[in-house]
mmCIF file of C-alpha atoms in Angstrom:
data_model
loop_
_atom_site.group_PDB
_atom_site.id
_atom_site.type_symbol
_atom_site.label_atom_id
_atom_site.label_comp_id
_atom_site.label_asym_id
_atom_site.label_seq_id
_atom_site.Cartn_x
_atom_site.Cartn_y
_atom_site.Cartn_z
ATOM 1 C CA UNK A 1 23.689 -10.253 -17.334
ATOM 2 C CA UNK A 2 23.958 -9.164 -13.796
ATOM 3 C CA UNK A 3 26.436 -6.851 -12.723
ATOM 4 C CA UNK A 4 27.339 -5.644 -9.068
ATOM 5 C CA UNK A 5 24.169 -7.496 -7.931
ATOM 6 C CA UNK A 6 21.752 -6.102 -10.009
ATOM 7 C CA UNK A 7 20.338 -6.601 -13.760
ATOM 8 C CA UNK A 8 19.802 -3.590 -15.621
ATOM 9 C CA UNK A 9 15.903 -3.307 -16.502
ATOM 10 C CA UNK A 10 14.304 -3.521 -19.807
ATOM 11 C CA UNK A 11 11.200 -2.577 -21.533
ATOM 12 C CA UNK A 12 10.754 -5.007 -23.869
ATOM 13 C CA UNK A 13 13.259 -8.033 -23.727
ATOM 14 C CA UNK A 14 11.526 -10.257 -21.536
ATOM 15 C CA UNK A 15 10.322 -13.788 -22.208
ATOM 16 C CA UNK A 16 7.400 -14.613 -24.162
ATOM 17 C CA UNK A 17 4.656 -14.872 -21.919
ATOM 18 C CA UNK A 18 3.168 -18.050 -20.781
ATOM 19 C CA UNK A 19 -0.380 -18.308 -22.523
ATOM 20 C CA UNK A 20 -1.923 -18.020 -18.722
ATOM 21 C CA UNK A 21 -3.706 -15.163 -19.376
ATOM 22 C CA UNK A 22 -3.308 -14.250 -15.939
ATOM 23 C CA UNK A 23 -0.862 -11.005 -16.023
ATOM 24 C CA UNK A 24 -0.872 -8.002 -13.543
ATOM 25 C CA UNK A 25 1.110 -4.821 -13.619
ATOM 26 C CA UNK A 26 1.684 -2.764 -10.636
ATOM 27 C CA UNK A 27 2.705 0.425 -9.946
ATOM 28 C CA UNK A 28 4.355 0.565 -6.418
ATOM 29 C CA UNK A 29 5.564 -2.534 -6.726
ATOM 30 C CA UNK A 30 8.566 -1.438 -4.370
ATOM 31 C CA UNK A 31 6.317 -0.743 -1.592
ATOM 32 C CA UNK A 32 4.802 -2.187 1.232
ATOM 33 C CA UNK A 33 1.468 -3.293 -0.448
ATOM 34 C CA UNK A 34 2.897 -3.895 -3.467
ATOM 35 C CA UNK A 35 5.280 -6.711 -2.378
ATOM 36 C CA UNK A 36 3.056 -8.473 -0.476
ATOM 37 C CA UNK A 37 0.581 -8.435 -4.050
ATOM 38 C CA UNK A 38 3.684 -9.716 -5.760
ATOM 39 C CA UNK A 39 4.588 -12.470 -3.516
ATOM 40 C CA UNK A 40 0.506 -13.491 -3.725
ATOM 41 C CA UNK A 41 0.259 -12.819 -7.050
ATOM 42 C CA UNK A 42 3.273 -15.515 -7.691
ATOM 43 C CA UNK A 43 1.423 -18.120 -5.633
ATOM 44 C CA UNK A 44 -1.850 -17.621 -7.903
ATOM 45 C CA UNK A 45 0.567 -18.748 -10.890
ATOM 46 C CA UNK A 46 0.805 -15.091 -12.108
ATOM 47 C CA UNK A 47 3.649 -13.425 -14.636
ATOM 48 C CA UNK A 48 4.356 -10.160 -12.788
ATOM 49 C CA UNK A 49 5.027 -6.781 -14.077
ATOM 50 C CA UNK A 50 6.060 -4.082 -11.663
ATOM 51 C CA UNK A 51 6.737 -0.196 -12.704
ATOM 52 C CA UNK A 52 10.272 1.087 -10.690
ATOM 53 C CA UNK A 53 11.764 4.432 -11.028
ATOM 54 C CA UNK A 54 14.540 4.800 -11.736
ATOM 55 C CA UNK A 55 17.517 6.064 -8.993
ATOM 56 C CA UNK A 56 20.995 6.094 -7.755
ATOM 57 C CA UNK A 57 19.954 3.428 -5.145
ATOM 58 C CA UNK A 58 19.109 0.312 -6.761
ATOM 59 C CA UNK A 59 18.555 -1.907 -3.741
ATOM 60 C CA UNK A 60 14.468 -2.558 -3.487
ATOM 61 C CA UNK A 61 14.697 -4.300 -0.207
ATOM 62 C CA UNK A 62 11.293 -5.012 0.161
ATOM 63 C CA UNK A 63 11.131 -7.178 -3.154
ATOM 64 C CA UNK A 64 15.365 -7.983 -3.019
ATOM 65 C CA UNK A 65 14.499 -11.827 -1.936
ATOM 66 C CA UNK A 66 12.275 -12.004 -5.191
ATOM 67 C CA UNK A 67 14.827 -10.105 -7.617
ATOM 68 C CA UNK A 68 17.688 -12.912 -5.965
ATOM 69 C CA UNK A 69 15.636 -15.762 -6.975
ATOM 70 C CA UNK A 70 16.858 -16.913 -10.378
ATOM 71 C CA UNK A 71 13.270 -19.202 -10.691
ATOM 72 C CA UNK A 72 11.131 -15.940 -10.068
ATOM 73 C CA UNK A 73 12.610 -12.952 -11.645
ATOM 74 C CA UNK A 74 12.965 -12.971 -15.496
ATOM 75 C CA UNK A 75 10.753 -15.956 -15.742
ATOM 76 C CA UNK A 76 7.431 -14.722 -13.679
ATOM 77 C CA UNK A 77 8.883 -11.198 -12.262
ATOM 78 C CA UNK A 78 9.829 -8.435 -14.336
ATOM 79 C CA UNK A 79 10.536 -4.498 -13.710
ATOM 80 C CA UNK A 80 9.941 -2.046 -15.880
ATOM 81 C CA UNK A 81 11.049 1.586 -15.836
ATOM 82 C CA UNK A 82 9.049 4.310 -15.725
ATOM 83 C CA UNK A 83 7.337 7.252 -13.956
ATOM 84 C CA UNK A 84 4.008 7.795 -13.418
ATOM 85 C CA UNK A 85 3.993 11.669 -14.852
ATOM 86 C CA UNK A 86 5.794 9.649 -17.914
ATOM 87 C CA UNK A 87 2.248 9.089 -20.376
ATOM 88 C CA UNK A 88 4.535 8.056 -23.169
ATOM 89 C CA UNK A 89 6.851 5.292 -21.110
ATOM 90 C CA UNK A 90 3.520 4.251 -19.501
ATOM 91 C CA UNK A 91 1.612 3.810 -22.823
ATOM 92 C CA UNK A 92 4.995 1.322 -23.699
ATOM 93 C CA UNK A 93 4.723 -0.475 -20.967
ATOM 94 C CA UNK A 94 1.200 -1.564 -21.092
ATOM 95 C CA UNK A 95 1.586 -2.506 -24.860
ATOM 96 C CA UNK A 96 4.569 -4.529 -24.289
ATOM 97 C CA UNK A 97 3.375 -6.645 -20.915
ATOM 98 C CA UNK A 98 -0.228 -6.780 -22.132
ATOM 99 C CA UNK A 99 -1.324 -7.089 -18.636
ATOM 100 C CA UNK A 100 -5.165 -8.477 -17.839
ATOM 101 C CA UNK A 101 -4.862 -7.054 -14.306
ATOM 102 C CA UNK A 102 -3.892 -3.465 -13.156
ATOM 103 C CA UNK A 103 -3.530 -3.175 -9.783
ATOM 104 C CA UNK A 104 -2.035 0.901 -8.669
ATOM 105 C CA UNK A 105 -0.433 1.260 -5.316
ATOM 106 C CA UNK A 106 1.876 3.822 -6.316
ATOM 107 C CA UNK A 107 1.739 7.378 -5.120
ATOM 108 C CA UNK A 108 2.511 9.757 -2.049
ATOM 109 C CA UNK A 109 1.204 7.831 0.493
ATOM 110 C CA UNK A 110 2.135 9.805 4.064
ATOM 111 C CA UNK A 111 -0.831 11.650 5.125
ATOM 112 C CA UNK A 112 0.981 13.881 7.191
ATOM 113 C CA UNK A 113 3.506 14.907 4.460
ATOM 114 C CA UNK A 114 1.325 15.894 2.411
ATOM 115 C CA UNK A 115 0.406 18.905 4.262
ATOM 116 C CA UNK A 116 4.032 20.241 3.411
ATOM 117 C CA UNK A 117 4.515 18.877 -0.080
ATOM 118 C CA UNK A 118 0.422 19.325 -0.674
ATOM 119 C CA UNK A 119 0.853 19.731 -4.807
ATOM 120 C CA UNK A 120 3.098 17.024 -5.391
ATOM 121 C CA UNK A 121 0.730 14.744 -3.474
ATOM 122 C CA UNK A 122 -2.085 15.784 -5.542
ATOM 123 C CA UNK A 123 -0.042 15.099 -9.142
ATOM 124 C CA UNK A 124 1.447 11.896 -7.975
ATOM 125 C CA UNK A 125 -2.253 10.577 -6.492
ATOM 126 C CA UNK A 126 -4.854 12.356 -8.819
ATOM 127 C CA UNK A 127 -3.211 13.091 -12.191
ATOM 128 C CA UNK A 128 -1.424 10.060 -12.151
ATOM 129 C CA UNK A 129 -4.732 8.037 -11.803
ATOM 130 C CA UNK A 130 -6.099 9.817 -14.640
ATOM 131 C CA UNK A 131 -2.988 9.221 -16.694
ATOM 132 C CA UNK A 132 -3.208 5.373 -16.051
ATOM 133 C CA UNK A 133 -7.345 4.937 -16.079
ATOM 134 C CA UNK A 134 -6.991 6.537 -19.705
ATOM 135 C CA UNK A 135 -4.185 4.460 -20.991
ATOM 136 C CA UNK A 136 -6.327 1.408 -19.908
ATOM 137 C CA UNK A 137 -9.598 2.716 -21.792
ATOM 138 C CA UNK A 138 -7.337 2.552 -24.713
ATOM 139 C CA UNK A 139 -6.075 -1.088 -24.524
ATOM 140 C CA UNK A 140 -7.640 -3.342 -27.197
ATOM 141 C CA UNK A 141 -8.159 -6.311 -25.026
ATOM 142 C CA UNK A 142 -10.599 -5.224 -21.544
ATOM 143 C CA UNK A 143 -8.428 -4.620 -18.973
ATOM 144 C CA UNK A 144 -9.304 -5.389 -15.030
ATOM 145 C CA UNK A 145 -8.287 -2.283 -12.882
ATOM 146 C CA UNK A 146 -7.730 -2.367 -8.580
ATOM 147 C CA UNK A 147 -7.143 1.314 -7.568
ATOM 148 C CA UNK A 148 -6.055 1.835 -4.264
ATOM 149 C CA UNK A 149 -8.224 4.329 -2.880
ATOM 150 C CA UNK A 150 -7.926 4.943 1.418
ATOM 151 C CA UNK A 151 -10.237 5.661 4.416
ATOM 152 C CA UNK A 152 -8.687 9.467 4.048
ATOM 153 C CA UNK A 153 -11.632 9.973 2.040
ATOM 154 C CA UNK A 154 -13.968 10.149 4.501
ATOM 155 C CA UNK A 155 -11.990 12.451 6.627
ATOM 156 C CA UNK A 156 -14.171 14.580 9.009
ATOM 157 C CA UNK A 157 -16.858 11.548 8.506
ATOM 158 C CA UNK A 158 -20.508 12.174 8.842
ATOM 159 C CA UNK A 159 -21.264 9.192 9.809
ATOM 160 C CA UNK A 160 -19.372 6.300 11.746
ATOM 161 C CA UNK A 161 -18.720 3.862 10.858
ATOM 162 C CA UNK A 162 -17.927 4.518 7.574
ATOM 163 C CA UNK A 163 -19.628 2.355 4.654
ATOM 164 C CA UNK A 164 -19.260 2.287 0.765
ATOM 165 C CA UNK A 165 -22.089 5.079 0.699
ATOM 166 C CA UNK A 166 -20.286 7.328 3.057
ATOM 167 C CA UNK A 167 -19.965 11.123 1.803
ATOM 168 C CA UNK A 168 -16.794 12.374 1.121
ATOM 169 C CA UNK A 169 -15.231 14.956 3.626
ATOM 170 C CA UNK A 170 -11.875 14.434 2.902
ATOM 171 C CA UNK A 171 -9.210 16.825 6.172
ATOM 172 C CA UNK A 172 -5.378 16.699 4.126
ATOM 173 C CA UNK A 173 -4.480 17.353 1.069
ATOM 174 C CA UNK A 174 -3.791 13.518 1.041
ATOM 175 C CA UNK A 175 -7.512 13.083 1.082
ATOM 176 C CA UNK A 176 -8.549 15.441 -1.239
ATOM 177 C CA UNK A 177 -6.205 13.833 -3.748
ATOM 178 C CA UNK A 178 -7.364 10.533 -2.954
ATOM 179 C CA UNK A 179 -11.055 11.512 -3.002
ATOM 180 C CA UNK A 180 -10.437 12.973 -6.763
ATOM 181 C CA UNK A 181 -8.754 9.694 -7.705
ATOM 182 C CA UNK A 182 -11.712 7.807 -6.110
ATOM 183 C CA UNK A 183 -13.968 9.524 -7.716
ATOM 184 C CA UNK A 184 -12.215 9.485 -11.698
ATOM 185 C CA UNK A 185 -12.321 5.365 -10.954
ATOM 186 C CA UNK A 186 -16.097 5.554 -10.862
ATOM 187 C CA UNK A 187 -16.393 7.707 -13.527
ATOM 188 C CA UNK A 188 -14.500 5.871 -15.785
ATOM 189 C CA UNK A 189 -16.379 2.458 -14.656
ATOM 190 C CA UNK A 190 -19.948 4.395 -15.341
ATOM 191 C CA UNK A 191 -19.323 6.424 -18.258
ATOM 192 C CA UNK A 192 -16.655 4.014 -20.167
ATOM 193 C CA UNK A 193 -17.646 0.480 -18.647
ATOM 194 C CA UNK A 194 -14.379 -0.218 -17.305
ATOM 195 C CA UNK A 195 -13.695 -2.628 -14.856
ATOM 196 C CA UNK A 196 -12.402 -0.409 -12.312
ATOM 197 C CA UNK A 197 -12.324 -1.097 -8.240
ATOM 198 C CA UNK A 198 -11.788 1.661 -5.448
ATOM 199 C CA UNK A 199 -10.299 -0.184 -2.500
ATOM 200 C CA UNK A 200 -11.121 1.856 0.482
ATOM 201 C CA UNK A 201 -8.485 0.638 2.688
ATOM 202 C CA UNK A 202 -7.788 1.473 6.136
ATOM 203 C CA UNK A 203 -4.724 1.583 7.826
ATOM 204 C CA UNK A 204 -2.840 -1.487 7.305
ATOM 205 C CA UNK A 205 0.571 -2.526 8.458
ATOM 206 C CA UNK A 206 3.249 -4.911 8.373
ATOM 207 C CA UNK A 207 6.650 -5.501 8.988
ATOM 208 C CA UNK A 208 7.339 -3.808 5.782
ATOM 209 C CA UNK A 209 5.650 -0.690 6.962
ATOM 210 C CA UNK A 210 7.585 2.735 6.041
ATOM 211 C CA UNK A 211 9.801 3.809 8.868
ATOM 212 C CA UNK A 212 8.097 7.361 8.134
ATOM 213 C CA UNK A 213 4.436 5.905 9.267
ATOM 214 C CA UNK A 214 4.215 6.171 13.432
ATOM 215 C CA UNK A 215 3.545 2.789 13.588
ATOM 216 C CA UNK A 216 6.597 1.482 12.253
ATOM 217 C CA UNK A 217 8.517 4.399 14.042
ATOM 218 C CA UNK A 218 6.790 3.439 17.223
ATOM 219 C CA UNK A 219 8.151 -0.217 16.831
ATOM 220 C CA UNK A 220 11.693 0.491 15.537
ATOM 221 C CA UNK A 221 11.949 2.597 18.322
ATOM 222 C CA UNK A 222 10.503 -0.044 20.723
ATOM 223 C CA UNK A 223 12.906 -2.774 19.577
ATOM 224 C CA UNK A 224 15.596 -0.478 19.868
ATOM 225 C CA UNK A 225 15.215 1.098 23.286
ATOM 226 C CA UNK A 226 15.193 -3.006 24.355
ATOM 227 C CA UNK A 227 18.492 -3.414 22.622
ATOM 228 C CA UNK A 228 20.019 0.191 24.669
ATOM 229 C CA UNK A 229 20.227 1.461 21.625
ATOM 230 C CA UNK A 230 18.242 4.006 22.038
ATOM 231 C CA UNK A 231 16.414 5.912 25.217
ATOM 232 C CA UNK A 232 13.318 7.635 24.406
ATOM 233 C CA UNK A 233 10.203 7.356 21.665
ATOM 234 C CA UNK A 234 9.071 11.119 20.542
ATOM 235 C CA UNK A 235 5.610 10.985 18.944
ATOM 236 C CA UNK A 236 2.709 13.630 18.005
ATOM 237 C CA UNK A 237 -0.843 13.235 20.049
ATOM 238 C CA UNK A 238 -1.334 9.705 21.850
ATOM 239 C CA UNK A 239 -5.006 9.838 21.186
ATOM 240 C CA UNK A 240 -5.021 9.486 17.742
ATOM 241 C CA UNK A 241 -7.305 6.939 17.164
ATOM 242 C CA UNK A 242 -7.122 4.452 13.649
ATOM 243 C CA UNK A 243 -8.396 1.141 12.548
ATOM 244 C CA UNK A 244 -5.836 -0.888 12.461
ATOM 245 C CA UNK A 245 -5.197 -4.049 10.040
ATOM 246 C CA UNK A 246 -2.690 -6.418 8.366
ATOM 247 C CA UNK A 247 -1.366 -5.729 5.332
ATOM 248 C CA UNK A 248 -0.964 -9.223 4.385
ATOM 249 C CA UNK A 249 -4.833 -9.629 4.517
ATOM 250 C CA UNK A 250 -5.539 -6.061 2.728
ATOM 251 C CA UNK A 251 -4.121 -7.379 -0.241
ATOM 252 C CA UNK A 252 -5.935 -10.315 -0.844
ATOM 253 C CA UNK A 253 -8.764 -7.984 -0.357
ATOM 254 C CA UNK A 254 -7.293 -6.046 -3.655
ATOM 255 C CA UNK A 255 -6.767 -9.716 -5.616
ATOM 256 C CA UNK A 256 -10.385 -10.683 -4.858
ATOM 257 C CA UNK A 257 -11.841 -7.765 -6.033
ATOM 258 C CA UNK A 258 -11.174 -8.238 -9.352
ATOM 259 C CA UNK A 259 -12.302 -11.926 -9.297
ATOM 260 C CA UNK A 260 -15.536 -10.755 -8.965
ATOM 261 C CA UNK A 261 -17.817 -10.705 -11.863
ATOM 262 C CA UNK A 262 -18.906 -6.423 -11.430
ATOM 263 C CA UNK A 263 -16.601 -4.278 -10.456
ATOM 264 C CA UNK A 264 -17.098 -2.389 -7.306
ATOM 265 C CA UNK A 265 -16.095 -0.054 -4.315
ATOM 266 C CA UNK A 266 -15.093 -2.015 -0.954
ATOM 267 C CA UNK A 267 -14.467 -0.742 2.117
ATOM 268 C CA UNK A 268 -11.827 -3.172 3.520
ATOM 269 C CA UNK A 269 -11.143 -2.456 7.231
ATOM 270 C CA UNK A 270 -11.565 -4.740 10.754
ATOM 271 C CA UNK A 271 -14.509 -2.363 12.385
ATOM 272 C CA UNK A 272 -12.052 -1.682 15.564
ATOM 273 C CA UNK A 273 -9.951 1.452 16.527
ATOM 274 C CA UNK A 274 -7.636 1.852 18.703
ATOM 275 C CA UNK A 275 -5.226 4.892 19.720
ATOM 276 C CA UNK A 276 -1.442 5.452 19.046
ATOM 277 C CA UNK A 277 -1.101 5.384 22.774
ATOM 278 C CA UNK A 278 -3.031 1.625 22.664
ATOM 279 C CA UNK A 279 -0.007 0.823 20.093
ATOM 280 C CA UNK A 280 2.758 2.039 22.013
ATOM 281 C CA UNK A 281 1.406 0.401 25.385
ATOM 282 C CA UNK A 282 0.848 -2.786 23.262
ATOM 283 C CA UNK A 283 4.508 -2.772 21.638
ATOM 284 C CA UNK A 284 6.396 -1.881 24.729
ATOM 285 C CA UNK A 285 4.484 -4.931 26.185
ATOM 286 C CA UNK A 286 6.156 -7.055 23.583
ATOM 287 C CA UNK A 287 9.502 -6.048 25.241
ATOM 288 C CA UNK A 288 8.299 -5.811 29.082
ATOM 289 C CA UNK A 289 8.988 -2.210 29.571
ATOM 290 C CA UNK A 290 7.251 0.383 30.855
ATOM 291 C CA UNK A 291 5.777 3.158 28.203
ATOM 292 C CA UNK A 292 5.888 6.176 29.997
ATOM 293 C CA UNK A 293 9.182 5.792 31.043
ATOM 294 C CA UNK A 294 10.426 5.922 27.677
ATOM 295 C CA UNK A 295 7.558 8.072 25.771
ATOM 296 C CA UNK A 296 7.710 12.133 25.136
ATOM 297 C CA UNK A 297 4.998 14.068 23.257
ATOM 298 C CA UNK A 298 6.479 17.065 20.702
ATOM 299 C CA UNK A 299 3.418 19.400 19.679
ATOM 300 C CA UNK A 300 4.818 20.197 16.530
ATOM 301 C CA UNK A 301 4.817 16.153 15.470
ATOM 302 C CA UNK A 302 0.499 17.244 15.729
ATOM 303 C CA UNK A 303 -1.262 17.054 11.978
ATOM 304 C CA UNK A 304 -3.027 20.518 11.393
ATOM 305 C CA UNK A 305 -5.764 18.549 11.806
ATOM 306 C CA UNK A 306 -6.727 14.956 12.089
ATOM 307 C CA UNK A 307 -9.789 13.388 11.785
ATOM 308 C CA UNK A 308 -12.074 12.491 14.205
ATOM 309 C CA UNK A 309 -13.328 9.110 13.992
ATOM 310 C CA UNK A 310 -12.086 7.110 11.172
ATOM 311 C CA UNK A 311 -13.560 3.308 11.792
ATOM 312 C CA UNK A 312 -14.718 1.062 8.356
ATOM 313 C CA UNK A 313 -17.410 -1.399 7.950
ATOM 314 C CA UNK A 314 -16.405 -4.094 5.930
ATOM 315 C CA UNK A 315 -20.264 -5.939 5.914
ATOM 316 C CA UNK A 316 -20.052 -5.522 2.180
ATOM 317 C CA UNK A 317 -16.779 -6.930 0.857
ATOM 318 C CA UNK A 318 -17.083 -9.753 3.705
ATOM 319 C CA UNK A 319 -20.632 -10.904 2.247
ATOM 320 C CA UNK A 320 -19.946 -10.054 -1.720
ATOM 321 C CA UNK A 321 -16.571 -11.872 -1.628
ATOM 322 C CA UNK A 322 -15.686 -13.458 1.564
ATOM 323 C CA UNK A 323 -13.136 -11.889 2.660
ATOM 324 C CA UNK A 324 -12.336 -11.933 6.612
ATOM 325 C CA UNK A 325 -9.749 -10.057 8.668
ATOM 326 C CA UNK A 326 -7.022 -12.558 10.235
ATOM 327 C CA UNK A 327 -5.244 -12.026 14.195
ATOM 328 C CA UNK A 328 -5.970 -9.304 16.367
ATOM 329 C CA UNK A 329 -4.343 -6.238 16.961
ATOM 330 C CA UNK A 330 -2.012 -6.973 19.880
ATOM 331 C CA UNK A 331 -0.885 -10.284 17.447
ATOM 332 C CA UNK A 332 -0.273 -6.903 14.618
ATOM 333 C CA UNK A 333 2.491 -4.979 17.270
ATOM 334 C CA UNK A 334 3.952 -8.093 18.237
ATOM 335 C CA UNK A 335 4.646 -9.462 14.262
ATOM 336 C CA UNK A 336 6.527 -5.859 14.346
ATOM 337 C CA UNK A 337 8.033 -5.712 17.102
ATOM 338 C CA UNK A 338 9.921 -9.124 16.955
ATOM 339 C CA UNK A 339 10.811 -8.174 13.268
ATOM 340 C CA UNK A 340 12.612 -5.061 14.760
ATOM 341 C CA UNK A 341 14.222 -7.231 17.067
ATOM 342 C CA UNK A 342 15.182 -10.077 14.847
ATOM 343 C CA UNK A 343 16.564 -7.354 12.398
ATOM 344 C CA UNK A 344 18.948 -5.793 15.168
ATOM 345 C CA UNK A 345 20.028 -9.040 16.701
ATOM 346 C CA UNK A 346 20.941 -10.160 12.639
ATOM 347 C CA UNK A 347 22.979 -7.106 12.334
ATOM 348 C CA UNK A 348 20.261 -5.850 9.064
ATOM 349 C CA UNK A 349 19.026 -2.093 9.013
ATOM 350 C CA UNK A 350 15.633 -1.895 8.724
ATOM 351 C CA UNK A 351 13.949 -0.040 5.615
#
């Protein structure tokens, strides 16, 4: 029964599954990756299963259209409680949803944080994909298992740019955790034969992107200053450079890798950089104003360090499973920038 807007969450009292054997569970279902999964996931005729903390604020905004749909959640969506430090809730959850797909998003997942929470990062990124890999050895039925892994690895790169076979030379604490977890998933795969995928993802946004992230703070900002509500846009260094992609296409990237008969690494990426100053000159284009009007630079939003070329081929995945970038950077900023702007002039806060 809902009450106040929201249905309490259960372990165990959901439906009986359809016989489609066709069930993921996700960790980070909350996030930005994570609903775009769901809402392809639901397409493909999926039963969902996310894992939510539990917290004062029950409002998931990025997933609320899915929870309001009486068709989609409790029938094909369902959210499960738990915490990924939590073995014993996690080892319940898996036996109860059964799931034939694992994909984990879940985890610290601001690079720049993690230089001031540094040990946190590494429990919530390495232990926890240690935790989860070896409750999924243990599942009587083979289980098909998408982590998230994240160009961070590569860090100080040798090499550019930066394939499947790339050493590891990871520059945050972020990377190092990520590089650990990377490297458990192929263990596990080699030693265990478990179907496990590292999906070496490069920067990706959306709409849904974290306010936290620059890009999304460079385009909440933009939309803003258009609106007069607000008068200047205070970032790190301009020069930053990333490869920048869709989200919406990144996760397809996750789905199709386990399709695929042998599990694998992918680098998943669109082979172009460009600089946070290319993003800011490209959102504030959106609006017709001029950037350096409105733009300030504040040393101490600088990483320690940064690193120096991060730019992904994605030959491999695009021949193995044919999967293609879609729109072009400039068509990225504008998608969210007029989401910004369509939030304001609705009255919604973003989030």
């Amino acid at each position: 029964m809902r009450e106040g807007g929201f249905d309490e969450l259960c372990l165990t009292n959901f439906p009986e599954m359809n016989p489609n054997p066709k069930t993921a569970l996700i960790t980070g279902i909350t996030g930005q990756d994570g609903s775009y999964l769901t809402e392809l996931l639901l397409e493909k005729g999926y039963a969902v299963h996310g894992v939510v903390r539990r917290t004062s604020n029950l409002l998931r905004s990025r997933i609320e259209h899915l929870r309001r749909d009486e068709n989609v959640y409790g029938q094909r969506l369902f959210l499960h409680y738990g915490d990924l430090s939590d073995g014993t809730t996690l080892r319940r959850i898996f036996s109860d949803v059964r799931p034939a797909e694992i994909y984990h998003l879940a985890g610290q997942s601001h690079v720049g944080l993690s230089f001031e929470i540094p040990e946190s990062t590494c429990e919530e990124i390495g232990m926890a994909t240690l935790r989860l890999l070896e409750i999924a050895r243990d599942q009587r039925e083979p289980v098909k298992f998408y982590h998230a892994s994240s160009s961070e690895i590569f860090g100080n790169a040798a090499e550019s740019p930066q394939t499947e076979q790339t050493p590891l030379r990871p520059s945050s604490p972020y990377g190092c955790a990520k590089a650990f977890a990377t490297q458990l998933a192929r263990v596990y795969r080699d030693s265990y034969g478990l179907f496990v995928c590292n999906g070496i993802l490069y920067n990706h946004e959306s709409p849904r992107r974290g306010e936290n992230f620059v890009t999304r703070k460079i385009t909440r900002a933009v939309a803003r200053i258009a609106r007069g509500l607000e008068h200047e846009l205070v970032l790190g260094s301009l020069e930053s450079r990333r490869d920048w992609g869709r989200a919406q296409d990144y996760v397809a990237a996750m789905w199709l890798m386990l399709q695929h008969e042998k599990a694998d690494d992918y680098v998943v990426a669109t082979g172009q950089t460009h600089s946070v100053r290319d993003f800011v000159e490209a959102a504030f284009a959106v609006v017709k104003l001029p950037s350096e009007k409105y733009v300030k630079h504040n040393p101490a939003f600088d990483r320690p360090t940064d690193p120096a070329y991060l730019v992904g081929s994605a030959e491999k995945i695009k021949a193995a499973l044919g999967w293609q970038p879609t729109g072009s950077f400039a068509e990225l900023v504008r998608e969210m920038v007029e989401a910004e702007l369509a939030a304001i002039d609705s009255g919604a806060t973003g989030g």
